[in-house]
């Protein structure tokens, strides 16, 4: 949502903000894939694999707690920046490096050994819930589900943003390098293979953004694009203690005052762990959007469930549903 609003208003976030958002986006992708593979393993009887995956997720929750004060729903980003600065740059880098270079590689290896090479798991997933490339495109599937069917589509590559875009620092820096894992089998097993490989690619992306060269450059750089702007609400002490702060607060809060959205329409999307999460906003010149629409990946991907289960046993539904990693809240329409 914040990415789309920034596109609507033409807001260019700072390089420091881009680095932090990209790192957290990839760490979030890792935790999402750990949840998917771990929970699917549990559903199919491999309880130990579930524990290995969730042990690392707890470390990622600790990181979310460190930067945002909340573990499960960090709510950290803001239009033009983030909720607050990092408590300490070096502590953040150390926590992230420990997660992506120690905890996650070990978890990936454990999941491959315990789950993906498990004969029972293979029998329950190979050749199950197959969808080919043409059908995946016809159903508008996205994310690992589409890529497991041979669809070479990733928003980070096709519509790049943050550090995935060329010249993201305004000084000609190249985008972060990574490969888009693609399989052609289109079955349950292929979807898990894609997620495992995507975690490895995320590790590489994060390490490219943890270098001393980048962090010495962004050190001291403002995190918020509106750090010295009058378009954000002032601090409460400024409202109560100065006439300037009171006027600034008044101008932003009153309905007939403050900034107005441009008369325009825009669509912005991010590549999340489950696929393309997009927002469509129509501005009519007022403070509120005239229209706003969410494009949640699970809502689109889940529509193919009936087709995937055709001709299979009832027990196969568990494996198929687990490979989709459906977020139930996205289906509430």
Coordinates of C-alpha atoms in Angstrom, one line a residue:
X1 CA 0.0 0.0 0.0
X2 CA 2.7 2.4 0.9
X3 CA 4.6 1.7 -2.3
X4 CA 1.5 2.4 -4.3
X5 CA 0.8 5.7 -2.5
X6 CA 4.4 6.7 -3.1
X7 CA 3.9 6.1 -6.8
X8 CA 0.7 8.2 -6.8
X9 CA 2.4 11.1 -5.1
X10 CA 5.7 10.8 -6.8
X11 CA 7.6 10.3 -3.6
X12 CA 11.2 9.1 -3.9
X13 CA 12.3 7.3 -0.7
X14 CA 15.9 7.6 0.5
X15 CA 18.5 5.0 -0.4
X16 CA 18.7 4.1 3.3
X17 CA 15.0 3.3 3.3
X18 CA 15.3 1.2 0.2
X19 CA 18.1 -0.9 1.7
X20 CA 16.2 -1.5 4.9
X21 CA 12.9 -2.3 3.1
X22 CA 14.6 -4.7 0.7
X23 CA 16.4 -6.5 3.5
X24 CA 13.2 -6.9 5.5
X25 CA 11.3 -7.9 2.4
X26 CA 13.7 -10.8 1.7
X27 CA 13.8 -11.9 5.3
X28 CA 10.0 -11.9 5.3
X29 CA 10.0 -14.0 2.2
X30 CA 12.3 -16.5 3.9
X31 CA 10.0 -16.7 7.0
X32 CA 7.0 -17.2 4.7
X33 CA 8.6 -20.0 2.8
X34 CA 9.7 -21.6 6.1
X35 CA 6.1 -21.5 7.3
X36 CA 4.9 -23.1 4.0
X37 CA 7.3 -25.9 3.9
X38 CA 7.3 -26.6 7.6
X39 CA 3.5 -26.6 7.9
X40 CA 3.1 -28.8 4.8
X41 CA 5.6 -31.2 6.3
X42 CA 3.6 -31.3 9.5
X43 CA 0.4 -31.9 7.5
X44 CA 1.9 -34.9 5.8
X45 CA 3.4 -36.4 8.9
X46 CA 6.9 -35.0 9.0
X47 CA 6.7 -33.3 12.4
X48 CA 10.4 -32.8 12.9
X49 CA 10.8 -30.7 9.8
X50 CA 8.1 -28.4 11.1
X51 CA 10.1 -27.8 14.3
X52 CA 13.3 -27.0 12.4
X53 CA 11.5 -24.4 10.2
X54 CA 9.7 -22.7 13.1
X55 CA 12.9 -22.5 15.2
X56 CA 14.4 -20.2 12.6
X57 CA 11.1 -18.2 12.2
X58 CA 11.4 -17.3 15.9
X59 CA 14.8 -15.7 15.2
X60 CA 13.2 -13.7 12.4
X61 CA 10.4 -12.6 14.8
X62 CA 13.1 -11.4 17.2
X63 CA 14.4 -9.2 14.4
X64 CA 11.0 -7.8 13.7
X65 CA 10.6 -7.1 17.4
X66 CA 13.9 -5.3 17.4
X67 CA 13.1 -2.9 14.6
X68 CA 9.4 -2.4 15.2
X69 CA 8.5 -3.5 18.7
X70 CA 6.2 -6.1 17.4
X71 CA 6.9 -9.7 16.5
X72 CA 4.1 -11.0 14.3
X73 CA 2.7 -7.9 12.7
X74 CA 5.5 -5.4 12.6
X75 CA 3.6 -2.6 10.8
X76 CA 7.0 -1.0 10.2
X77 CA 6.8 0.8 6.9
X78 CA 5.2 4.2 6.4
X79 CA 4.5 6.3 3.3
X80 CA 7.9 7.9 2.5
X81 CA 9.9 5.9 5.1
X82 CA 9.4 3.8 8.1
X83 CA 7.8 3.9 11.6
X84 CA 11.1 4.6 13.3
X85 CA 14.9 4.5 12.9
X86 CA 16.9 1.4 13.8
X87 CA 18.0 1.3 17.4
X88 CA 21.5 0.5 16.3
X89 CA 22.9 -0.2 12.8
X90 CA 25.5 -2.7 13.8
X91 CA 23.2 -4.7 16.0
X92 CA 20.7 -4.9 13.1
X93 CA 23.4 -6.0 10.7
X94 CA 24.6 -8.6 13.1
X95 CA 21.1 -10.0 13.7
X96 CA 20.4 -10.2 10.0
X97 CA 23.7 -11.7 9.1
X98 CA 23.3 -14.4 11.8
X99 CA 19.9 -15.3 10.4
X100 CA 20.7 -15.5 6.7
X101 CA 24.2 -16.9 7.0
X102 CA 23.9 -19.3 9.9
X103 CA 20.3 -20.1 10.8
X104 CA 18.6 -20.2 7.4
X105 CA 21.2 -22.3 5.5
X106 CA 21.1 -24.9 8.3
X107 CA 17.3 -24.9 8.2
X108 CA 17.3 -25.3 4.4
X109 CA 19.6 -28.3 4.6
X110 CA 17.6 -29.8 7.4
X111 CA 14.3 -29.4 5.4
X112 CA 15.9 -30.9 2.3
X113 CA 17.2 -33.9 4.2
X114 CA 14.1 -34.5 6.4
X115 CA 11.4 -33.5 4.0
X116 CA 12.2 -33.2 0.3
X117 CA 14.3 -36.4 0.3
X118 CA 11.7 -38.3 2.4
X119 CA 10.3 -41.2 0.4
X120 CA 6.8 -40.8 1.9
X121 CA 6.8 -37.0 1.3
X122 CA 7.9 -37.6 -2.3
X123 CA 5.2 -40.2 -2.9
X124 CA 2.6 -37.7 -1.5
X125 CA 3.7 -34.8 -3.6
X126 CA 5.3 -35.8 -7.0
X127 CA 2.7 -35.8 -9.8
X128 CA 0.0 -34.4 -7.4
X129 CA -2.0 -31.2 -8.1
X130 CA -0.4 -30.6 -11.5
X131 CA -1.1 -27.4 -13.4
X132 CA 0.8 -26.6 -16.7
X133 CA 2.1 -23.3 -17.8
X134 CA -0.8 -22.3 -20.0
X135 CA -3.3 -23.0 -17.3
X136 CA -1.2 -21.1 -14.8
X137 CA -1.2 -18.0 -17.0
X138 CA -5.0 -18.4 -17.7
X139 CA -5.8 -18.5 -14.0
X140 CA -3.5 -15.5 -13.4
X141 CA -1.4 -17.4 -10.9
X142 CA 1.6 -15.7 -9.4
X143 CA 4.6 -16.4 -7.1
X144 CA 6.1 -19.8 -6.5
X145 CA 2.9 -21.5 -7.7
X146 CA 3.2 -20.0 -11.2
X147 CA 7.0 -20.4 -11.3
X148 CA 6.7 -24.1 -10.4
X149 CA 4.7 -24.4 -13.6
X150 CA 7.2 -22.7 -15.8
X151 CA 5.9 -19.1 -15.7
X152 CA 9.0 -16.8 -15.7
X153 CA 7.3 -13.9 -13.8
X154 CA 8.7 -12.0 -10.8
X155 CA 7.6 -8.5 -10.0
X156 CA 11.1 -7.7 -8.7
X157 CA 12.5 -8.4 -12.2
X158 CA 9.6 -7.3 -14.4
X159 CA 8.5 -4.2 -12.6
X160 CA 11.5 -3.5 -10.3
X161 CA 11.3 -1.3 -7.2
X162 CA 13.5 -0.6 -4.2
X163 CA 17.0 -2.1 -4.6
X164 CA 15.8 -4.5 -7.3
X165 CA 15.7 -1.5 -9.7
X166 CA 18.6 -0.1 -11.7
X167 CA 20.1 3.2 -10.3
X168 CA 18.2 2.7 -7.1
X169 CA 20.7 4.9 -5.2
X170 CA 20.5 7.8 -7.8
X171 CA 24.2 7.3 -8.5
X172 CA 24.1 4.5 -11.1
X173 CA 24.3 1.5 -8.8
X174 CA 23.1 -1.7 -10.4
X175 CA 20.2 -3.7 -9.0
X176 CA 20.8 -6.6 -6.6
X177 CA 21.6 -9.8 -8.5
X178 CA 19.5 -12.9 -8.1
X179 CA 18.0 -15.7 -10.2
X180 CA 14.3 -16.5 -10.5
X181 CA 13.8 -20.2 -9.7
X182 CA 11.6 -21.9 -12.2
X183 CA 10.4 -25.5 -12.6
X184 CA 8.4 -27.1 -15.3
X185 CA 6.7 -30.0 -13.5
X186 CA 3.9 -27.9 -12.0
X187 CA 3.1 -30.3 -9.1
X188 CA 3.1 -30.0 -5.3
X189 CA 6.8 -31.1 -5.1
X190 CA 7.9 -28.5 -7.6
X191 CA 6.2 -25.7 -5.6
X192 CA 8.2 -26.7 -2.5
X193 CA 11.4 -26.9 -4.6
X194 CA 10.9 -23.4 -5.8
X195 CA 10.4 -22.1 -2.3
X196 CA 13.5 -23.8 -1.1
X197 CA 15.6 -22.2 -3.9
X198 CA 14.0 -18.8 -3.4
X199 CA 15.3 -18.8 0.2
X200 CA 18.8 -19.4 -1.1
X201 CA 18.3 -16.5 -3.6
X202 CA 17.1 -14.3 -0.7
X203 CA 20.2 -15.0 1.3
X204 CA 22.3 -13.8 -1.6
X205 CA 20.2 -10.6 -2.0
X206 CA 20.5 -9.7 1.7
X207 CA 24.3 -10.3 1.7
X208 CA 24.7 -7.9 -1.2
X209 CA 23.1 -5.2 1.0
X210 CA 25.0 -6.0 4.2
X211 CA 28.4 -4.9 2.9
X212 CA 30.5 -2.3 4.8
X213 CA 30.6 -0.1 1.7
X214 CA 26.8 0.3 1.5
X215 CA 26.4 0.7 5.3
X216 CA 29.1 3.3 5.6
X217 CA 27.4 5.2 2.8
X218 CA 23.9 5.1 4.2
X219 CA 25.0 5.7 7.8
X220 CA 23.5 9.0 9.1
X221 CA 21.3 9.3 6.0
X222 CA 17.7 10.1 6.7
X223 CA 15.3 7.2 6.7
X224 CA 12.2 9.2 6.1
X225 CA 11.7 11.2 2.8
X226 CA 9.7 13.7 4.8
X227 CA 12.2 14.1 7.7
X228 CA 12.2 17.9 7.4
X229 CA 8.8 18.3 5.7
X230 CA 5.6 19.9 6.8
X231 CA 3.5 17.2 5.2
X232 CA 3.7 14.9 8.3
X233 CA 2.2 15.5 11.7
X234 CA 4.6 17.2 14.2
X235 CA 5.6 15.6 17.5
X236 CA 3.2 16.2 20.3
X237 CA 5.6 18.3 22.3
X238 CA 5.9 20.6 19.3
X239 CA 2.1 20.8 19.0
X240 CA 1.7 21.8 22.6
X241 CA 4.8 23.9 23.0
X242 CA 5.0 26.0 19.8
X243 CA 2.7 28.0 17.6
X244 CA 4.4 26.6 14.5
X245 CA 3.8 23.0 15.6
X246 CA 0.2 23.8 16.4
X247 CA -0.4 25.4 13.0
X248 CA 1.3 22.5 11.2
X249 CA -1.0 20.0 13.0
X250 CA -4.1 22.1 12.3
X251 CA -3.3 22.3 8.6
X252 CA -2.9 18.5 8.2
X253 CA -5.9 17.5 10.3
X254 CA -8.6 19.9 9.1
X255 CA -10.7 18.5 6.2
X256 CA -10.4 21.7 4.1
X257 CA -6.7 22.1 4.7
X258 CA -3.4 20.3 4.0
X259 CA -2.2 18.2 1.1
X260 CA -4.5 16.7 -1.5
X261 CA -3.9 13.6 -3.7
X262 CA -3.4 14.1 -7.4
X263 CA -6.3 13.3 -9.8
X264 CA -4.7 10.1 -11.1
X265 CA -4.8 6.3 -11.0
X266 CA -1.9 4.0 -10.2
X267 CA -1.2 0.4 -9.6
X268 CA 1.7 -0.8 -7.5
X269 CA 2.8 -4.3 -6.7
X270 CA 5.4 -6.2 -4.6
X271 CA 6.6 -9.7 -5.0
X272 CA 5.7 -11.3 -1.7
X273 CA 6.3 -14.9 -0.5
X274 CA 3.0 -16.0 -2.1
X275 CA 3.1 -13.9 -5.2
X276 CA 2.0 -10.6 -6.5
X277 CA 0.5 -8.3 -3.9
X278 CA -0.9 -5.2 -5.6
X279 CA -2.9 -2.2 -4.9
X280 CA -4.9 0.0 -7.3
X281 CA -5.7 3.5 -6.2
X282 CA -7.7 6.2 -7.9
X283 CA -7.2 9.7 -6.6
X284 CA -9.9 12.4 -7.2
X285 CA -8.0 15.4 -5.7
X286 CA -9.2 14.9 -2.2
X287 CA -7.6 13.5 1.0
X288 CA -9.2 10.1 0.6
X289 CA -8.9 7.7 -2.5
X290 CA -12.0 7.7 -4.7
X291 CA -11.4 4.0 -5.3
X292 CA -9.0 1.5 -3.8
X293 CA -8.6 -2.2 -4.6
X294 CA -6.4 -4.9 -3.2
X295 CA -5.0 -7.7 -5.4
X296 CA -4.0 -10.4 -2.8
X297 CA -2.0 -13.3 -4.2
X298 CA -3.8 -16.0 -2.2
X299 CA -7.3 -14.8 -3.3
X300 CA -6.2 -15.3 -6.9
X301 CA -4.2 -18.5 -6.5
X302 CA -6.8 -20.3 -4.4
X303 CA -9.3 -20.1 -7.3
X304 CA -7.4 -23.0 -9.0
X305 CA -7.9 -25.3 -6.0
X306 CA -10.9 -27.1 -7.6
X307 CA -8.9 -27.8 -10.8
X308 CA -5.8 -29.0 -8.9
X309 CA -7.8 -31.6 -6.9
X310 CA -9.6 -33.1 -9.9
X311 CA -9.1 -36.9 -10.1
X312 CA -7.2 -37.1 -6.8
X313 CA -7.9 -38.8 -3.5
X314 CA -9.3 -36.9 -0.6
X315 CA -6.0 -37.3 1.2
X316 CA -4.2 -35.5 -1.6
X317 CA -6.2 -32.3 -0.9
X318 CA -4.0 -31.8 2.2
X319 CA -0.8 -31.8 0.2
X320 CA -2.3 -29.6 -2.6
X321 CA -3.6 -27.0 -0.2
X322 CA -0.3 -26.9 1.8
X323 CA 1.6 -26.2 -1.4
X324 CA -0.6 -23.1 -2.1
X325 CA 0.2 -21.7 1.3
X326 CA -3.2 -19.9 1.4
X327 CA -3.5 -17.0 3.8
X328 CA -7.2 -17.3 4.9
X329 CA -7.6 -13.6 5.6
X330 CA -7.1 -12.8 1.9
X331 CA -10.1 -15.0 1.0
X332 CA -12.5 -13.0 3.1
X333 CA -14.5 -11.2 0.4

